[in-house]
Structures are given as structure tokens and as C-alpha cells.
Amino acid sequence: GAVVSQHPSRVICKSGTSVKIECRSLDFQATTMFWYRQFPKKSLMLMATSNEGSKATYEQGVEKDKFLINHASLTLSTLTVTSAHPEDSSFYICSARKQGPDTGELFFGEGSRLTVL
Amino acid sequence: AQKITQTQPGMFVQEKEAVTLDCTYDTSDPSYGLFWYKQPSSGEMIFLIYQGSYDQQNATEGRYSLNFQKARKSANLVISASQLGDSAMYFCAMREHNFNKFYFGSGTKLNVKP
């Protein structure tokens, strides 16, 4: 099956620093990737939709300048949490949709746990 | 090996009937959580239900219940009294607490027929 890899799986950083999380589709090309954040009550919030070669589409309430998303190639999307604060600590998950006829299939990364001290 | 397996790519159910969506998982982490999410065509992921690996009782949330069989490593979602609005993709997921990984199944597309 299709594989999506996230890196790093766990990161700890100091408040005020920026952290980049990568999402790679290892064996397929993904025109669209999605970034989610998991909240303590287990809900998974869609943050933004990332399209290769164009600007990401952010969901309402998500700060574009704080969560920078870049989808530079058909196999890589990055999420950069800028000037991280403790309240940004969370599990961030990406998913990717295969290029081609939209079958609705999504492939998920294993998540990246961010802890901001 | 697949961490989360959903063997039903698509399911049909008659409105007002119950339906079971299958999910099996594989982990060696003694502490884990199991989730079900609903994804309508809008793309958002709606949290439905959660079961902790140490929970003694099966989780229930309204019309949703999770049939947790630990020895068999299965976590099937049961939707009672299906409604047309239940038509969506359903994802089973597992979070390993010690290994710090989150895994999703391939999803099951549920169609509720009037």
C-alpha cells in the first residue's frame, strides 16, 4: 500500500523557536496533502489543505503566519510552526491523496508529536 | 504488517438499520488508544468514539458503539439506526502511547440507502 512518512516523529523545542515537520509520500505522487492537529479531547482538526505548486488553503481559525505550509513537490509537504508556544504542543498528522482520478483514498502519516517547553 | 486493517472498502446499509464497520489492529505497545473518525465529502475529520486499551467496557457515544475485543485485536464500529447523513468515509485509527505513533486504516466508504 501507499506509504506516507512524517519526520520527525517527536520533537521538543523551546518556546519562541520554529519547528519544521515534513510529510513525504514515499511511493506515489500526491497533488494534495492535508495537515491535521489532534486536540486533547481526541478530535482531529483539519488545519489546511496543501496543493503542490500553489498556496495552501487554511481552515477558519488557523493562523497562516504561524503555521506555514509548503508543498514544493509532488512528494513533499512541510509544516513549519513559527515562534512556537506551549499551547502549540500537540500531535500533528498529515495525509496525502494520490495523483490521478480521485478515488477518495487518503494515506496518513504516523504523526509528529510536538512539545514546546 | 499493517497496523490498522479495514477490510471493507465500501459498505451499503438501509436507512434505520444497524451497520458494523470492521477494524483490526496490530501493536506490541501495552498502552494504546483506538479511534473512529468520520470524513464527509467536505474533508473534515469528525471524531466519533474512543477506546483506551485499559478500558474495561466498550465505548458508546449516542448511536455509535465500539465493539472492543482485545484478545482478537479488533475494534469494530457499530452504528445503530443509520441515517442518510451517516454516508461518509470512516477511518479507524490507533495511537500507541509509548511508541508515540498514530496509525490510520484505509477507510470504509459507507453509503446509507433511503
PDB file of C-alpha atoms in Angstrom, chain A:
ATOM      1  CA  GLY A   1       0.000   0.000   0.000  1.00  0.00           C
ATOM      2  CA  ALA A   2       0.925   3.632  -0.329  1.00  0.00           C
ATOM      3  CA  VAL A   3       3.241   4.980   2.349  1.00  0.00           C
ATOM      4  CA  VAL A   4       3.311   8.424   3.879  1.00  0.00           C
ATOM      5  CA  SER A   5       6.193   9.266   6.161  1.00  0.00           C
ATOM      6  CA  GLN A   6       6.391  12.073   8.678  1.00  0.00           C
ATOM      7  CA  HIS A   7       9.579  13.401  10.184  1.00  0.00           C
ATOM      8  CA  PRO A   8      10.397  13.952  12.950  1.00  0.00           C
ATOM      9  CA  SER A   9       8.046  11.662  14.848  1.00  0.00           C
ATOM     10  CA  ARG A  10       8.800  13.537  18.037  1.00  0.00           C
ATOM     11  CA  VAL A  11      10.283  16.946  18.622  1.00  0.00           C
ATOM     12  CA  ILE A  12      10.856  19.030  21.714  1.00  0.00           C
ATOM     13  CA  CYS A  13      11.687  22.688  21.360  1.00  0.00           C
ATOM     14  CA  LYS A  14      11.955  25.850  23.395  1.00  0.00           C
ATOM     15  CA  SER A  15       9.282  28.483  23.334  1.00  0.00           C
ATOM     16  CA  GLY A  16       9.905  31.039  20.613  1.00  0.00           C
ATOM     17  CA  THR A  17      11.715  28.736  18.230  1.00  0.00           C
ATOM     18  CA  SER A  18      10.414  27.391  14.917  1.00  0.00           C
ATOM     19  CA  VAL A  19       9.922  23.757  14.089  1.00  0.00           C
ATOM     20  CA  LYS A  20       9.552  22.132  10.679  1.00  0.00           C
ATOM     21  CA  ILE A  21       7.670  18.883  10.157  1.00  0.00           C
ATOM     22  CA  GLU A  22       7.948  17.016   6.874  1.00  0.00           C
ATOM     23  CA  CYS A  23       5.359  14.851   5.211  1.00  0.00           C
ATOM     24  CA  ARG A  24       6.522  12.654   2.360  1.00  0.00           C
ATOM     25  CA  SER A  25       4.659  10.291   0.094  1.00  0.00           C
ATOM     26  CA  LEU A  26       7.229   7.580  -0.435  1.00  0.00           C
ATOM     27  CA  ASP A  27       5.830   5.585  -3.317  1.00  0.00           C
ATOM     28  CA  PHE A  28       3.298   7.799  -5.004  1.00  0.00           C
ATOM     29  CA  GLN A  29       2.788  11.357  -6.116  1.00  0.00           C
ATOM     30  CA  ALA A  30       0.406  13.429  -4.080  1.00  0.00           C
ATOM     31  CA  THR A  31      -1.157  16.508  -5.574  1.00  0.00           C
ATOM     32  CA  THR A  32      -2.952  17.210  -2.340  1.00  0.00           C
ATOM     33  CA  MET A  33      -1.808  16.823   1.221  1.00  0.00           C
ATOM     34  CA  PHE A  34      -3.705  17.641   4.374  1.00  0.00           C
ATOM     35  CA  TRP A  35      -2.447  18.729   7.759  1.00  0.00           C
ATOM     36  CA  TYR A  36      -4.340  17.937  10.948  1.00  0.00           C
ATOM     37  CA  ARG A  37      -3.865  18.661  14.593  1.00  0.00           C
ATOM     38  CA  GLN A  38      -5.123  16.384  17.308  1.00  0.00           C
ATOM     39  CA  PHE A  39      -6.573  18.045  20.363  1.00  0.00           C
ATOM     40  CA  PRO A  40      -6.709  16.620  23.896  1.00  0.00           C
ATOM     41  CA  LYS A  41     -10.307  15.606  23.506  1.00  0.00           C
ATOM     42  CA  LYS A  42      -9.179  13.430  20.638  1.00  0.00           C
ATOM     43  CA  SER A  43     -10.724  15.455  17.863  1.00  0.00           C
ATOM     44  CA  LEU A  44      -8.689  15.769  14.723  1.00  0.00           C
ATOM     45  CA  MET A  45      -8.839  19.244  13.296  1.00  0.00           C
ATOM     46  CA  LEU A  46      -8.104  19.912   9.667  1.00  0.00           C
ATOM     47  CA  MET A  47      -5.666  22.807   9.614  1.00  0.00           C
ATOM     48  CA  ALA A  48      -5.031  23.244   5.935  1.00  0.00           C
ATOM     49  CA  THR A  49      -5.070  21.674   2.534  1.00  0.00           C
ATOM     50  CA  SER A  50      -1.792  21.793   0.691  1.00  0.00           C
ATOM     51  CA  ASN A  51      -1.714  21.705  -3.098  1.00  0.00           C
ATOM     52  CA  GLU A  52       1.504  21.203  -4.999  1.00  0.00           C
ATOM     53  CA  GLY A  53       2.723  24.373  -6.580  1.00  0.00           C
ATOM     54  CA  SER A  54       0.148  26.663  -5.041  1.00  0.00           C
ATOM     55  CA  LYS A  55      -0.636  28.294  -1.732  1.00  0.00           C
ATOM     56  CA  ALA A  56      -2.192  26.205   0.977  1.00  0.00           C
ATOM     57  CA  THR A  57      -5.832  26.662   1.852  1.00  0.00           C
ATOM     58  CA  TYR A  58      -6.233  27.243   5.559  1.00  0.00           C
ATOM     59  CA  GLU A  59      -9.283  26.393   7.617  1.00  0.00           C
ATOM     60  CA  GLN A  60     -11.021  29.096   9.523  1.00  0.00           C
ATOM     61  CA  GLY A  61      -9.269  29.953  12.751  1.00  0.00           C
ATOM     62  CA  VAL A  62      -5.864  28.628  11.702  1.00  0.00           C
ATOM     63  CA  GLU A  63      -3.171  31.303  11.596  1.00  0.00           C
ATOM     64  CA  LYS A  64      -1.407  31.267   8.251  1.00  0.00           C
ATOM     65  CA  ASP A  65       1.628  33.123   9.534  1.00  0.00           C
ATOM     66  CA  LYS A  66       2.045  30.778  12.438  1.00  0.00           C
ATOM     67  CA  PHE A  67       1.598  27.509  10.596  1.00  0.00           C
ATOM     68  CA  LEU A  68       3.496  27.826   7.355  1.00  0.00           C
ATOM     69  CA  ILE A  69       2.756  25.122   4.834  1.00  0.00           C
ATOM     70  CA  ASN A  70       4.804  24.478   1.746  1.00  0.00           C
ATOM     71  CA  HIS A  71       4.093  21.830  -0.878  1.00  0.00           C
ATOM     72  CA  ALA A  72       7.123  22.215  -3.071  1.00  0.00           C
ATOM     73  CA  SER A  73       6.960  18.894  -4.864  1.00  0.00           C
ATOM     74  CA  LEU A  74       4.544  16.076  -5.562  1.00  0.00           C
ATOM     75  CA  THR A  75       6.047  14.036  -2.746  1.00  0.00           C
ATOM     76  CA  LEU A  76       6.769  16.555  -0.017  1.00  0.00           C
ATOM     77  CA  SER A  77       4.794  18.972   2.099  1.00  0.00           C
ATOM     78  CA  THR A  78       6.194  20.760   5.125  1.00  0.00           C
ATOM     79  CA  LEU A  79       4.530  22.357   8.110  1.00  0.00           C
ATOM     80  CA  THR A  80       6.550  24.947   9.988  1.00  0.00           C
ATOM     81  CA  VAL A  81       5.321  26.051  13.369  1.00  0.00           C
ATOM     82  CA  THR A  82       6.805  29.505  13.811  1.00  0.00           C
ATOM     83  CA  SER A  83       7.561  31.074  17.169  1.00  0.00           C
ATOM     84  CA  ALA A  84       6.185  28.026  18.918  1.00  0.00           C
ATOM     85  CA  HIS A  85       4.464  28.357  22.279  1.00  0.00           C
ATOM     86  CA  PRO A  86       3.471  25.703  24.794  1.00  0.00           C
ATOM     87  CA  GLU A  87      -0.123  25.817  23.584  1.00  0.00           C
ATOM     88  CA  ASP A  88       1.136  24.628  20.182  1.00  0.00           C
ATOM     89  CA  SER A  89       2.156  21.348  21.772  1.00  0.00           C
ATOM     90  CA  SER A  90       0.147  18.693  20.009  1.00  0.00           C
ATOM     91  CA  PHE A  91       0.130  15.774  17.641  1.00  0.00           C
ATOM     92  CA  TYR A  92       0.339  16.886  14.016  1.00  0.00           C
ATOM     93  CA  ILE A  93      -0.733  14.449  11.334  1.00  0.00           C
ATOM     94  CA  CYS A  94      -0.570  14.669   7.574  1.00  0.00           C
ATOM     95  CA  SER A  95      -2.405  12.751   4.924  1.00  0.00           C
ATOM     96  CA  ALA A  96      -1.961  12.576   1.187  1.00  0.00           C
ATOM     97  CA  ARG A  97      -4.175  11.900  -1.772  1.00  0.00           C
ATOM     98  CA  LYS A  98      -2.750  10.116  -4.787  1.00  0.00           C
ATOM     99  CA  GLN A  99      -2.393  11.961  -8.053  1.00  0.00           C
ATOM    100  CA  GLY A 100      -4.878  10.814 -10.637  1.00  0.00           C
ATOM    101  CA  PRO A 101      -8.592  10.090 -10.633  1.00  0.00           C
ATOM    102  CA  ASP A 102      -9.886  10.996  -7.218  1.00  0.00           C
ATOM    103  CA  THR A 103     -10.865   7.742  -5.582  1.00  0.00           C
ATOM    104  CA  GLY A 104     -11.200   9.402  -2.216  1.00  0.00           C
ATOM    105  CA  GLU A 105      -8.367   7.321  -0.812  1.00  0.00           C
ATOM    106  CA  LEU A 106      -6.265   9.019   1.762  1.00  0.00           C
ATOM    107  CA  PHE A 107      -2.987   7.805   3.197  1.00  0.00           C
ATOM    108  CA  PHE A 108      -1.902   9.025   6.592  1.00  0.00           C
ATOM    109  CA  GLY A 109       1.467   9.686   8.134  1.00  0.00           C
ATOM    110  CA  GLU A 110       2.306   8.380  11.573  1.00  0.00           C
ATOM    111  CA  GLY A 111       2.098  11.747  13.201  1.00  0.00           C
ATOM    112  CA  SER A 112       4.586  14.125  14.750  1.00  0.00           C
ATOM    113  CA  ARG A 113       4.400  14.954  18.400  1.00  0.00           C
ATOM    114  CA  LEU A 114       5.479  18.482  19.186  1.00  0.00           C
ATOM    115  CA  THR A 115       6.270  19.516  22.742  1.00  0.00           C
ATOM    116  CA  VAL A 116       7.066  23.157  23.345  1.00  0.00           C
ATOM    117  CA  LEU A 117       8.758  23.914  26.649  1.00  0.00           C
TER     118      LEU A 117
END
